[in-house]
């Protein structure tokens, strides 16, 4: 039947009504907000913040961040890239032992695999992945400075991966964590293809805390104990020293299923009662790959009383960690200040390997009559330090001279193992060797801002309009206030800012939209 005109008109009327309703909602004050301004005017953000405070809701949109922008003074709200900011309070409420687990619980795009099926070294040094990419593609900074990587090339059980070991940075020293994903490589280079994790340490000059917690899984394994003590002290009238100590002891967890009963641990018995080789799934006798009962043979009587839970490679590793951290800073006159951070970590961990049955050729049955499962041991010492001086010259140049040194040293041992070529004279504990990695990075950054006068409003800020001069990086149009040393607070050296007059030689290049940006940076790196 042909459609009537009224039948065709009714859907059109409904769409018109729906469009009118949506337009009315979007035009309402609740939806008329933009970044920094609203339809109500410049005071609207303050009204929103006041309403949030009155309702008891916490907001971090006005928290200053130092990640994801070439200039300081940015907040989460007006940052050019999305940033996740995890505060110290959020870190404490996660009830996690280290930074890897904190990120796994708070950042949806972060994954810290347990690597339960991995035995050996890679299971004791864990690695996290941002956006599913390689751990090596995540740049890790501490107070904006590059931190050194681990000495192990198979971190997390992944071949060729040597990222920064976030498990060695204690939670108690952290003021907040900033995680940048989108656009990180455009600012930080190819090291940040996956993103950037910037750890900002606590710089409080007073107060302290001490805490202890313990817990385990309902299964009864994985008992974990964590203790933290932190205290801040004044360094004269214009400085601070913050000391933090932390320890954590974690028992292993076992998620491996028991060995099936048809898998043999001992030599089966033939028709004459003598030991015979087990067979493979195809029925072929084999001393290494065989594990099944041959036709006509009987199991060894000890199979009835064996422990089928000898495979323990899946789960968390037994770990003991001790860390000591120091954060210090002091103003050097009115135009410069000194800053430093030191972190020392000592870790001991053990990881079981696969079980070797008694019938295997490499088993010396006089030493291990029931077979054996070797156990790797890691003895690790890690040290990292940041030392620098930054300030502002009389001509308006902001400068930062820093040196970052890090060293990771690992000693590996093997226990409950043997050397078959030595027979009964074989030892059962071995020193395997040592891994050592050092990194020394020296930076000198120089930047200056200048007033852009009557340029468009999107280049303005509450303190005025300014841009950063960075000669070696790509030209971009970024405008933000530049901090002065005098305006920095004791807890965040990036707070405050001012705008400087434009140099007489400054010109507006037509090749760059709205602003000219450039960088002057000298970097020297050495890694062994």
PDB file of N, CA, C and O in Angstrom, residues 220-283:
ATOM      1  N   UNK A 220      45.520 -18.806  51.688  1.00  0.00           N
ATOM      2  CA  UNK A 220      46.501 -18.991  52.754  1.00  0.00           C
ATOM      3  C   UNK A 220      47.926 -18.720  52.328  1.00  0.00           C
ATOM      4  O   UNK A 220      48.838 -18.832  53.155  1.00  0.00           O
ATOM      5  N   UNK A 221      48.158 -18.337  51.073  1.00  0.00           N
ATOM      6  CA  UNK A 221      49.514 -18.038  50.632  1.00  0.00           C
ATOM      7  C   UNK A 221      49.629 -16.556  50.305  1.00  0.00           C
ATOM      8  O   UNK A 221      48.676 -15.787  50.399  1.00  0.00           O
ATOM      9  N   UNK A 222      50.834 -16.145  49.924  1.00  0.00           N
ATOM     10  CA  UNK A 222      51.056 -14.755  49.525  1.00  0.00           C
ATOM     11  C   UNK A 222      51.033 -13.762  50.667  1.00  0.00           C
ATOM     12  O   UNK A 222      50.699 -12.589  50.457  1.00  0.00           O
ATOM     13  N   UNK A 223      51.419 -14.175  51.865  1.00  0.00           N
ATOM     14  CA  UNK A 223      51.467 -13.252  52.997  1.00  0.00           C
ATOM     15  C   UNK A 223      52.399 -12.080  52.679  1.00  0.00           C
ATOM     16  O   UNK A 223      53.567 -12.271  52.309  1.00  0.00           O
ATOM     17  N   UNK A 224      51.881 -10.850  52.801  1.00  0.00           N
ATOM     18  CA  UNK A 224      52.637  -9.656  52.447  1.00  0.00           C
ATOM     19  C   UNK A 224      52.630  -8.673  53.606  1.00  0.00           C
ATOM     20  O   UNK A 224      51.577  -8.387  54.179  1.00  0.00           O
ATOM     21  N   UNK A 225      53.809  -8.150  53.937  1.00  0.00           N
ATOM     22  CA  UNK A 225      53.958  -7.149  55.004  1.00  0.00           C
ATOM     23  C   UNK A 225      54.699  -5.935  54.444  1.00  0.00           C
ATOM     24  O   UNK A 225      55.732  -6.079  53.793  1.00  0.00           O
ATOM     25  N   UNK A 226      54.143  -4.756  54.706  1.00  0.00           N
ATOM     26  CA  UNK A 226      54.719  -3.512  54.195  1.00  0.00           C
ATOM     27  C   UNK A 226      54.783  -2.494  55.332  1.00  0.00           C
ATOM     28  O   UNK A 226      53.787  -2.276  56.033  1.00  0.00           O
ATOM     29  N   UNK A 227      55.940  -1.883  55.507  1.00  0.00           N
ATOM     30  CA  UNK A 227      56.122  -0.833  56.506  1.00  0.00           C
ATOM     31  C   UNK A 227      56.724   0.406  55.868  1.00  0.00           C
ATOM     32  O   UNK A 227      57.656   0.306  55.058  1.00  0.00           O
ATOM     33  N   UNK A 228      56.198   1.583  56.225  1.00  0.00           N
ATOM     34  CA  UNK A 228      56.659   2.854  55.651  1.00  0.00           C
ATOM     35  C   UNK A 228      56.863   3.858  56.783  1.00  0.00           C
ATOM     36  O   UNK A 228      56.022   3.960  57.689  1.00  0.00           O
ATOM     37  N   UNK A 229      57.953   4.589  56.738  1.00  0.00           N
ATOM     38  CA  UNK A 229      58.202   5.685  57.667  1.00  0.00           C
ATOM     39  C   UNK A 229      58.768   6.860  56.878  1.00  0.00           C
ATOM     40  O   UNK A 229      59.703   6.688  56.089  1.00  0.00           O
ATOM     41  N   UNK A 230      58.183   8.043  57.082  1.00  0.00           N
ATOM     42  CA  UNK A 230      58.603   9.223  56.335  1.00  0.00           C
ATOM     43  C   UNK A 230      58.536  10.442  57.239  1.00  0.00           C
ATOM     44  O   UNK A 230      57.622  10.563  58.064  1.00  0.00           O
ATOM     45  N   UNK A 231      59.510  11.341  57.091  1.00  0.00           N
ATOM     46  CA  UNK A 231      59.535  12.564  57.901  1.00  0.00           C
ATOM     47  C   UNK A 231      60.194  13.679  57.116  1.00  0.00           C
ATOM     48  O   UNK A 231      61.146  13.449  56.357  1.00  0.00           O
ATOM     49  N   UNK A 232      59.682  14.905  57.304  1.00  0.00           N
ATOM     50  CA  UNK A 232      60.240  16.078  56.647  1.00  0.00           C
ATOM     51  C   UNK A 232      60.885  17.020  57.647  1.00  0.00           C
ATOM     52  O   UNK A 232      60.403  17.154  58.787  1.00  0.00           O
ATOM     53  N   UNK A 233      61.953  17.667  57.230  1.00  0.00           N
ATOM     54  CA  UNK A 233      62.689  18.571  58.093  1.00  0.00           C
ATOM     55  C   UNK A 233      63.028  19.846  57.314  1.00  0.00           C
ATOM     56  O   UNK A 233      63.251  19.807  56.103  1.00  0.00           O
ATOM     57  N   UNK A 234      63.054  20.949  58.027  1.00  0.00           N
ATOM     58  CA  UNK A 234      63.462  22.195  57.405  1.00  0.00           C
ATOM     59  C   UNK A 234      64.968  22.255  57.258  1.00  0.00           C
ATOM     60  O   UNK A 234      65.715  21.800  58.128  1.00  0.00           O
ATOM     61  N   UNK A 235      65.411  22.822  56.157  1.00  0.00           N
ATOM     62  CA  UNK A 235      66.842  23.038  55.910  1.00  0.00           C
ATOM     63  C   UNK A 235      67.047  24.548  55.916  1.00  0.00           C
ATOM     64  O   UNK A 235      66.886  25.210  54.912  1.00  0.00           O
ATOM     65  N   UNK A 236      67.377  25.053  57.062  1.00  0.00           N
ATOM     66  CA  UNK A 236      67.428  26.493  57.216  1.00  0.00           C
ATOM     67  C   UNK A 236      66.015  27.067  57.119  1.00  0.00           C
ATOM     68  O   UNK A 236      65.034  26.434  57.492  1.00  0.00           O
ATOM     69  N   UNK A 237      65.908  28.283  56.608  1.00  0.00           N
ATOM     70  CA  UNK A 237      64.617  28.922  56.475  1.00  0.00           C
ATOM     71  C   UNK A 237      64.003  28.732  55.086  1.00  0.00           C
ATOM     72  O   UNK A 237      62.808  28.937  54.909  1.00  0.00           O
ATOM     73  N   UNK A 238      64.812  28.318  54.118  1.00  0.00           N
ATOM     74  CA  UNK A 238      64.303  28.248  52.749  1.00  0.00           C
ATOM     75  C   UNK A 238      64.674  26.924  52.076  1.00  0.00           C
ATOM     76  O   UNK A 238      64.954  26.879  50.896  1.00  0.00           O
ATOM     77  N   UNK A 239      64.654  25.856  52.832  1.00  0.00           N
ATOM     78  CA  UNK A 239      64.985  24.556  52.265  1.00  0.00           C
ATOM     79  C   UNK A 239      64.247  23.434  52.961  1.00  0.00           C
ATOM     80  O   UNK A 239      63.549  23.640  53.963  1.00  0.00           O
ATOM     81  N   UNK A 240      64.368  22.236  52.435  1.00  0.00           N
ATOM     82  CA  UNK A 240      63.696  21.073  53.013  1.00  0.00           C
ATOM     83  C   UNK A 240      64.543  19.823  52.808  1.00  0.00           C
ATOM     84  O   UNK A 240      65.363  19.746  51.879  1.00  0.00           O
ATOM     85  N   UNK A 241      64.340  18.860  53.679  1.00  0.00           N
ATOM     86  CA  UNK A 241      64.903  17.519  53.547  1.00  0.00           C
ATOM     87  C   UNK A 241      63.808  16.533  53.916  1.00  0.00           C
ATOM     88  O   UNK A 241      63.213  16.637  54.997  1.00  0.00           O
ATOM     89  N   UNK A 242      63.534  15.602  53.037  1.00  0.00           N
ATOM     90  CA  UNK A 242      62.489  14.599  53.271  1.00  0.00           C
ATOM     91  C   UNK A 242      63.112  13.218  53.206  1.00  0.00           C
ATOM     92  O   UNK A 242      63.690  12.825  52.183  1.00  0.00           O
ATOM     93  N   UNK A 243      63.009  12.459  54.292  1.00  0.00           N
ATOM     94  CA  UNK A 243      63.561  11.111  54.377  1.00  0.00           C
ATOM     95  C   UNK A 243      62.423  10.101  54.401  1.00  0.00           C
ATOM     96  O   UNK A 243      61.441  10.281  55.125  1.00  0.00           O
ATOM     97  N   UNK A 244      62.574   9.025  53.633  1.00  0.00           N
ATOM     98  CA  UNK A 244      61.550   7.982  53.569  1.00  0.00           C
ATOM     99  C   UNK A 244      62.225   6.620  53.550  1.00  0.00           C
ATOM    100  O   UNK A 244      63.159   6.390  52.773  1.00  0.00           O
ATOM    101  N   UNK A 245      61.763   5.747  54.403  1.00  0.00           N
ATOM    102  CA  UNK A 245      62.228   4.366  54.411  1.00  0.00           C
ATOM    103  C   UNK A 245      61.047   3.422  54.259  1.00  0.00           C
ATOM    104  O   UNK A 245      59.963   3.682  54.801  1.00  0.00           O
ATOM    105  N   UNK A 246      61.235   2.349  53.529  1.00  0.00           N
ATOM    106  CA  UNK A 246      60.140   1.404  53.300  1.00  0.00           C
ATOM    107  C   UNK A 246      60.697  -0.006  53.176  1.00  0.00           C
ATOM    108  O   UNK A 246      61.773  -0.218  52.613  1.00  0.00           O
ATOM    109  N   UNK A 247      59.965  -0.972  53.713  1.00  0.00           N
ATOM    110  CA  UNK A 247      60.317  -2.371  53.522  1.00  0.00           C
ATOM    111  C   UNK A 247      59.057  -3.134  53.146  1.00  0.00           C
ATOM    112  O   UNK A 247      57.938  -2.763  53.509  1.00  0.00           O
ATOM    113  N   UNK A 248      59.244  -4.201  52.400  1.00  0.00           N
ATOM    114  CA  UNK A 248      58.134  -5.081  52.043  1.00  0.00           C
ATOM    115  C   UNK A 248      58.651  -6.508  51.935  1.00  0.00           C
ATOM    116  O   UNK A 248      59.712  -6.749  51.345  1.00  0.00           O
ATOM    117  N   UNK A 249      57.923  -7.413  52.533  1.00  0.00           N
ATOM    118  CA  UNK A 249      58.213  -8.844  52.474  1.00  0.00           C
ATOM    119  C   UNK A 249      56.984  -9.546  51.924  1.00  0.00           C
ATOM    120  O   UNK A 249      55.880  -9.393  52.470  1.00  0.00           O
ATOM    121  N   UNK A 250      57.167 -10.304  50.856  1.00  0.00           N
ATOM    122  CA  UNK A 250      56.043 -10.989  50.214  1.00  0.00           C
ATOM    123  C   UNK A 250      56.373 -12.462  50.051  1.00  0.00           C
ATOM    124  O   UNK A 250      57.406 -12.811  49.459  1.00  0.00           O
ATOM    125  N   UNK A 251      55.517 -13.323  50.591  1.00  0.00           N
ATOM    126  CA  UNK A 251      55.657 -14.763  50.394  1.00  0.00           C
ATOM    127  C   UNK A 251      55.131 -15.133  49.005  1.00  0.00           C
ATOM    128  O   UNK A 251      54.300 -14.415  48.432  1.00  0.00           O
ATOM    129  N   UNK A 252      55.579 -16.252  48.461  1.00  0.00           N
ATOM    130  CA  UNK A 252      55.145 -16.618  47.109  1.00  0.00           C
ATOM    131  C   UNK A 252      53.696 -17.091  47.074  1.00  0.00           C
ATOM    132  O   UNK A 252      53.134 -17.517  48.088  1.00  0.00           O
ATOM    133  N   UNK A 253      53.113 -16.986  45.918  1.00  0.00           N
ATOM    134  CA  UNK A 253      51.815 -17.598  45.650  1.00  0.00           C
ATOM    135  C   UNK A 253      52.008 -18.677  44.593  1.00  0.00           C
ATOM    136  O   UNK A 253      52.887 -18.565  43.732  1.00  0.00           O
ATOM    137  N   UNK A 254      51.192 -19.718  44.665  1.00  0.00           N
ATOM    138  CA  UNK A 254      51.295 -20.840  43.733  1.00  0.00           C
ATOM    139  C   UNK A 254      49.946 -21.027  43.064  1.00  0.00           C
ATOM    140  O   UNK A 254      48.945 -21.295  43.727  1.00  0.00           O
ATOM    141  N   UNK A 255      49.923 -20.840  41.759  1.00  0.00           N
ATOM    142  CA  UNK A 255      48.686 -21.020  41.006  1.00  0.00           C
ATOM    143  C   UNK A 255      48.782 -22.183  40.021  1.00  0.00           C
ATOM    144  O   UNK A 255      47.876 -22.386  39.216  1.00  0.00           O
ATOM    145  N   UNK A 256      49.870 -22.938  40.083  1.00  0.00           N
ATOM    146  CA  UNK A 256      50.040 -24.086  39.199  1.00  0.00           C
ATOM    147  C   UNK A 256      49.149 -25.236  39.656  1.00  0.00           C
ATOM    148  O   UNK A 256      49.040 -25.514  40.853  1.00  0.00           O
ATOM    149  N   UNK A 257      48.546 -25.912  38.704  1.00  0.00           N
ATOM    150  CA  UNK A 257      47.707 -27.070  39.029  1.00  0.00           C
ATOM    151  C   UNK A 257      48.589 -28.282  39.335  1.00  0.00           C
ATOM    152  O   UNK A 257      49.733 -28.367  38.864  1.00  0.00           O
ATOM    153  N   UNK A 258      48.103 -29.248  40.121  1.00  0.00           N
ATOM    154  CA  UNK A 258      48.896 -30.457  40.420  1.00  0.00           C
ATOM    155  C   UNK A 258      49.238 -31.236  39.149  1.00  0.00           C
ATOM    156  O   UNK A 258      48.523 -31.193  38.149  1.00  0.00           O
ATOM    157  N   UNK A 259      50.340 -31.967  39.204  1.00  0.00           N
ATOM    158  CA  UNK A 259      50.751 -32.803  38.080  1.00  0.00           C
ATOM    159  C   UNK A 259      49.753 -33.949  37.927  1.00  0.00           C
ATOM    160  O   UNK A 259      49.405 -34.616  38.911  1.00  0.00           O
ATOM    161  N   UNK A 260      49.250 -34.208  36.724  1.00  0.00           N
ATOM    162  CA  UNK A 260      48.289 -35.308  36.538  1.00  0.00           C
ATOM    163  C   UNK A 260      48.860 -36.639  37.001  1.00  0.00           C
ATOM    164  O   UNK A 260      50.071 -36.887  36.876  1.00  0.00           O
ATOM    165  N   UNK A 261      48.039 -37.530  37.534  1.00  0.00           N
ATOM    166  CA  UNK A 261      48.548 -38.812  38.068  1.00  0.00           C
ATOM    167  C   UNK A 261      49.183 -39.704  37.023  1.00  0.00           C
ATOM    168  O   UNK A 261      50.033 -40.531  37.360  1.00  0.00           O
ATOM    169  N   UNK A 262      48.818 -39.554  35.736  1.00  0.00           N
ATOM    170  CA  UNK A 262      49.416 -40.409  34.708  1.00  0.00           C
ATOM    171  C   UNK A 262      50.834 -39.980  34.350  1.00  0.00           C
ATOM    172  O   UNK A 262      51.557 -40.716  33.677  1.00  0.00           O
ATOM    173  N   UNK A 263      51.260 -38.793  34.789  1.00  0.00           N
ATOM    174  CA  UNK A 263      52.627 -38.347  34.560  1.00  0.00           C
ATOM    175  C   UNK A 263      53.513 -38.969  35.646  1.00  0.00           C
ATOM    176  O   UNK A 263      53.278 -38.761  36.845  1.00  0.00           O
ATOM    177  N   UNK A 264      54.544 -39.671  35.234  1.00  0.00           N
ATOM    178  CA  UNK A 264      55.385 -40.417  36.183  1.00  0.00           C
ATOM    179  C   UNK A 264      56.484 -39.543  36.772  1.00  0.00           C
ATOM    180  O   UNK A 264      57.011 -38.637  36.107  1.00  0.00           O
ATOM    181  N   UNK A 265      56.833 -39.852  38.025  1.00  0.00           N
ATOM    182  CA  UNK A 265      57.963 -39.210  38.687  1.00  0.00           C
ATOM    183  C   UNK A 265      59.164 -40.150  38.770  1.00  0.00           C
ATOM    184  O   UNK A 265      60.299 -39.693  38.889  1.00  0.00           O
ATOM    185  N   UNK A 266      58.914 -41.445  38.733  1.00  0.00           N
ATOM    186  CA  UNK A 266      59.958 -42.442  38.931  1.00  0.00           C
ATOM    187  C   UNK A 266      59.967 -43.416  37.753  1.00  0.00           C
ATOM    188  O   UNK A 266      59.043 -43.441  36.934  1.00  0.00           O
ATOM    189  N   UNK A 267      61.031 -44.225  37.695  1.00  0.00           N
ATOM    190  CA  UNK A 267      61.103 -45.258  36.672  1.00  0.00           C
ATOM    191  C   UNK A 267      59.979 -46.265  36.877  1.00  0.00           C
ATOM    192  O   UNK A 267      59.782 -46.779  37.986  1.00  0.00           O
ATOM    193  N   UNK A 268      59.237 -46.595  35.834  1.00  0.00           N
ATOM    194  CA  UNK A 268      58.246 -47.677  35.964  1.00  0.00           C
ATOM    195  C   UNK A 268      58.953 -49.035  36.047  1.00  0.00           C
ATOM    196  O   UNK A 268      60.130 -49.167  35.721  1.00  0.00           O
ATOM    197  N   UNK A 269      58.207 -50.043  36.493  1.00  0.00           N
ATOM    198  CA  UNK A 269      58.759 -51.390  36.657  1.00  0.00           C
ATOM    199  C   UNK A 269      58.259 -52.295  35.539  1.00  0.00           C
ATOM    200  O   UNK A 269      57.066 -52.329  35.235  1.00  0.00           O
ATOM    201  N   UNK A 270      59.227 -53.024  34.938  1.00  0.00           N
ATOM    202  CA  UNK A 270      58.867 -53.951  33.885  1.00  0.00           C
ATOM    203  C   UNK A 270      58.304 -55.247  34.453  1.00  0.00           C
ATOM    204  O   UNK A 270      58.106 -55.400  35.670  1.00  0.00           O
ATOM    205  N   UNK A 271      58.079 -56.218  33.567  1.00  0.00           N
ATOM    206  CA  UNK A 271      57.496 -57.497  33.989  1.00  0.00           C
ATOM    207  C   UNK A 271      58.413 -58.242  34.938  1.00  0.00           C
ATOM    208  O   UNK A 271      57.950 -58.994  35.814  1.00  0.00           O
ATOM    209  N   UNK A 272      59.728 -58.056  34.794  1.00  0.00           N
ATOM    210  CA  UNK A 272      60.685 -58.718  35.681  1.00  0.00           C
ATOM    211  C   UNK A 272      61.004 -57.905  36.931  1.00  0.00           C
ATOM    212  O   UNK A 272      61.893 -58.290  37.703  1.00  0.00           O
ATOM    213  N   UNK A 273      60.354 -56.785  37.106  1.00  0.00           N
ATOM    214  CA  UNK A 273      60.564 -55.951  38.288  1.00  0.00           C
ATOM    215  C   UNK A 273      61.675 -54.943  38.163  1.00  0.00           C
ATOM    216  O   UNK A 273      61.910 -54.148  39.092  1.00  0.00           O
ATOM    217  N   UNK A 274      62.389 -54.937  37.038  1.00  0.00           N
ATOM    218  CA  UNK A 274      63.469 -53.977  36.838  1.00  0.00           C
ATOM    219  C   UNK A 274      62.924 -52.641  36.302  1.00  0.00           C
ATOM    220  O   UNK A 274      61.841 -52.581  35.710  1.00  0.00           O
ATOM    221  N   UNK A 275      63.704 -51.586  36.511  1.00  0.00           N
ATOM    222  CA  UNK A 275      63.304 -50.262  36.040  1.00  0.00           C
ATOM    223  C   UNK A 275      63.382 -50.189  34.525  1.00  0.00           C
ATOM    224  O   UNK A 275      64.334 -50.707  33.913  1.00  0.00           O
ATOM    225  N   UNK A 276      62.385 -49.566  33.915  1.00  0.00           N
ATOM    226  CA  UNK A 276      62.359 -49.348  32.470  1.00  0.00           C
ATOM    227  C   UNK A 276      62.089 -47.875  32.208  1.00  0.00           C
ATOM    228  O   UNK A 276      61.622 -47.147  33.093  1.00  0.00           O
ATOM    229  N   UNK A 277      62.371 -47.457  30.988  1.00  0.00           N
ATOM    230  CA  UNK A 277      62.156 -46.063  30.628  1.00  0.00           C
ATOM    231  C   UNK A 277      60.666 -45.775  30.419  1.00  0.00           C
ATOM    232  O   UNK A 277      59.940 -46.609  29.871  1.00  0.00           O
ATOM    233  N   UNK A 278      60.208 -44.602  30.847  1.00  0.00           N
ATOM    234  CA  UNK A 278      58.838 -44.207  30.492  1.00  0.00           C
ATOM    235  C   UNK A 278      58.760 -43.934  28.999  1.00  0.00           C
ATOM    236  O   UNK A 278      59.788 -43.816  28.313  1.00  0.00           O
ATOM    237  N   UNK A 279      57.582 -43.789  28.476  1.00  0.00           N
ATOM    238  CA  UNK A 279      57.396 -43.596  27.042  1.00  0.00           C
ATOM    239  C   UNK A 279      56.741 -42.249  26.790  1.00  0.00           C
ATOM    240  O   UNK A 279      56.119 -41.644  27.673  1.00  0.00           O
ATOM    241  N   UNK A 280      56.890 -41.774  25.558  1.00  0.00           N
ATOM    242  CA  UNK A 280      56.237 -40.545  25.125  1.00  0.00           C
ATOM    243  C   UNK A 280      54.792 -40.836  24.746  1.00  0.00           C
ATOM    244  O   UNK A 280      54.322 -41.963  24.840  1.00  0.00           O
ATOM    245  N   UNK A 281      54.087 -39.813  24.298  1.00  0.00           N
ATOM    246  CA  UNK A 281      52.690 -39.988  23.905  1.00  0.00           C
ATOM    247  C   UNK A 281      52.541 -40.925  22.718  1.00  0.00           C
ATOM    248  O   UNK A 281      51.482 -41.525  22.509  1.00  0.00           O
ATOM    249  N   UNK A 282      53.609 -41.105  21.926  1.00  0.00           N
ATOM    250  CA  UNK A 282      53.568 -42.018  20.781  1.00  0.00           C
ATOM    251  C   UNK A 282      53.961 -43.438  21.152  1.00  0.00           C
ATOM    252  O   UNK A 282      53.972 -44.314  20.287  1.00  0.00           O
ATOM    253  N   UNK A 283      54.318 -43.660  22.439  1.00  0.00           N
ATOM    254  CA  UNK A 283      54.696 -44.997  22.884  1.00  0.00           C
ATOM    255  C   UNK A 283      56.164 -45.302  22.785  1.00  0.00           C
ATOM    256  O   UNK A 283      56.588 -46.436  23.041  1.00  0.00           O
TER     257      UNK A 283
END
